[in-house]
Short mmCIF file of C-alpha atoms in Angstrom, two decimals:
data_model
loop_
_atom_site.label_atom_id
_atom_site.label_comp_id
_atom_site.label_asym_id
_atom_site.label_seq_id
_atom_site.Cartn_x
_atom_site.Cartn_y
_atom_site.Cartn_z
CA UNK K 199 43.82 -109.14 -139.11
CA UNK K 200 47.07 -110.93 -139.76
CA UNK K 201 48.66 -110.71 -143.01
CA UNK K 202 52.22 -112.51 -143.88
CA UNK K 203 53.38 -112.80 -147.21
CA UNK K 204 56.67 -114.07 -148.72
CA UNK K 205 58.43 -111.47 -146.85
CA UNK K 206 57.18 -112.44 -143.90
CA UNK K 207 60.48 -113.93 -142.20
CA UNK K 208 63.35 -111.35 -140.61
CA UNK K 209 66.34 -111.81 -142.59
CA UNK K 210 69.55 -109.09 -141.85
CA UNK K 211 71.88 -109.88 -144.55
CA UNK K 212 75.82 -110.55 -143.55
CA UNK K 213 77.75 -107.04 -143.92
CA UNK K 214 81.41 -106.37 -142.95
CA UNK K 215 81.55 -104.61 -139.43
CA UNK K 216 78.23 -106.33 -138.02
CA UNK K 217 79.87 -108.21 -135.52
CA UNK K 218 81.84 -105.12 -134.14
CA UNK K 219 78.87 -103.14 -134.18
CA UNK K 220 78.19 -101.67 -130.40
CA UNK K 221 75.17 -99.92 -131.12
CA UNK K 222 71.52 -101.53 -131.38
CA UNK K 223 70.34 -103.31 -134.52
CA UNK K 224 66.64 -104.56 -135.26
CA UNK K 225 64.81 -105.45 -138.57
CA UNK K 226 61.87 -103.25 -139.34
CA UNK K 227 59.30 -106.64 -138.50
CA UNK K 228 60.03 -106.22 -134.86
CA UNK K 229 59.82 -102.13 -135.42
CA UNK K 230 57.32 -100.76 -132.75
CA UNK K 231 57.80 -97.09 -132.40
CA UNK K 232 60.64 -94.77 -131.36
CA UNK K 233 60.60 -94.74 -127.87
CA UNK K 234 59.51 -99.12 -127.59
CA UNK K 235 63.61 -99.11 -128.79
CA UNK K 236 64.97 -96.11 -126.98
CA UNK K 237 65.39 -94.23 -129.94
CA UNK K 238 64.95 -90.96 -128.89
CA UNK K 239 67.73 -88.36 -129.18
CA UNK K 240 69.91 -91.23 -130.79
CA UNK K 241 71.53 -90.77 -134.39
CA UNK K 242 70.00 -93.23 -136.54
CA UNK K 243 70.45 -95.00 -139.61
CA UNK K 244 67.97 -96.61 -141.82
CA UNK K 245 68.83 -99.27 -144.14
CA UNK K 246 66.52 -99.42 -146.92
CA UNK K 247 63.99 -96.92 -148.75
CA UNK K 248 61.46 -99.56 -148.98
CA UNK K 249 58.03 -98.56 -147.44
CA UNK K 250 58.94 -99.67 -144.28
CA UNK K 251 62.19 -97.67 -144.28
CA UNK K 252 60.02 -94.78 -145.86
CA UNK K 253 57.52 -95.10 -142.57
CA UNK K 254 60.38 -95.75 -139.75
CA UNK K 255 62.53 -92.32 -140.99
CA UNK K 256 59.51 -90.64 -141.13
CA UNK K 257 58.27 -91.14 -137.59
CA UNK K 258 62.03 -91.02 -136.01
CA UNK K 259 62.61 -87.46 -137.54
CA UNK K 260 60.87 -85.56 -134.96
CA UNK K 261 61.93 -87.89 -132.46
CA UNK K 262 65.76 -89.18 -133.17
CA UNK K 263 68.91 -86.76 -132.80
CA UNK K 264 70.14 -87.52 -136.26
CA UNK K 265 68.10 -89.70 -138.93
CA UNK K 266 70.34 -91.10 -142.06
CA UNK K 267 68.81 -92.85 -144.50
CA UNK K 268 71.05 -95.32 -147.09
CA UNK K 269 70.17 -97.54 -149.73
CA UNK K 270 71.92 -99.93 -152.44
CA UNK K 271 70.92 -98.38 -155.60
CA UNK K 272 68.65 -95.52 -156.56
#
């Protein structure tokens, strides 16, 4: 089954420092698991305490060095 719903489209947001950025950057809708991205004794940040943010830090934790997790509001 294939579900897509309004969300459905990637979409990273313009921030200051992006462009400089050296390190990798994905949306969580082309998230497969820690070691598809190389993730694996890397300090990561998570952008986002939605469920997929939730999920991602979750399963990184025993995997990833460092796991940060930072949100707008809340």
């Amino acid at each position: 089954m294939v579900s897509s719903g309004r969300h459905h489209q990637v979409w990273v947001p313009p921030f200051w420092g992006k462009d400089d950025f050296k390190g990798k950057m994905f949306h969580s809708g082309v998230y497969k698991y820690p070691e598809f991205h190389d993730l694996k004794d890397k300090v990561v940040a998570v952008i986002g305490s939605g469920n997929s943010g939730i999920d991602i830090s979750t399963e990184l934790g025993p995997v990833a060095k460092q796991v940060h997790m930072t949100t707008r509001r809340g």
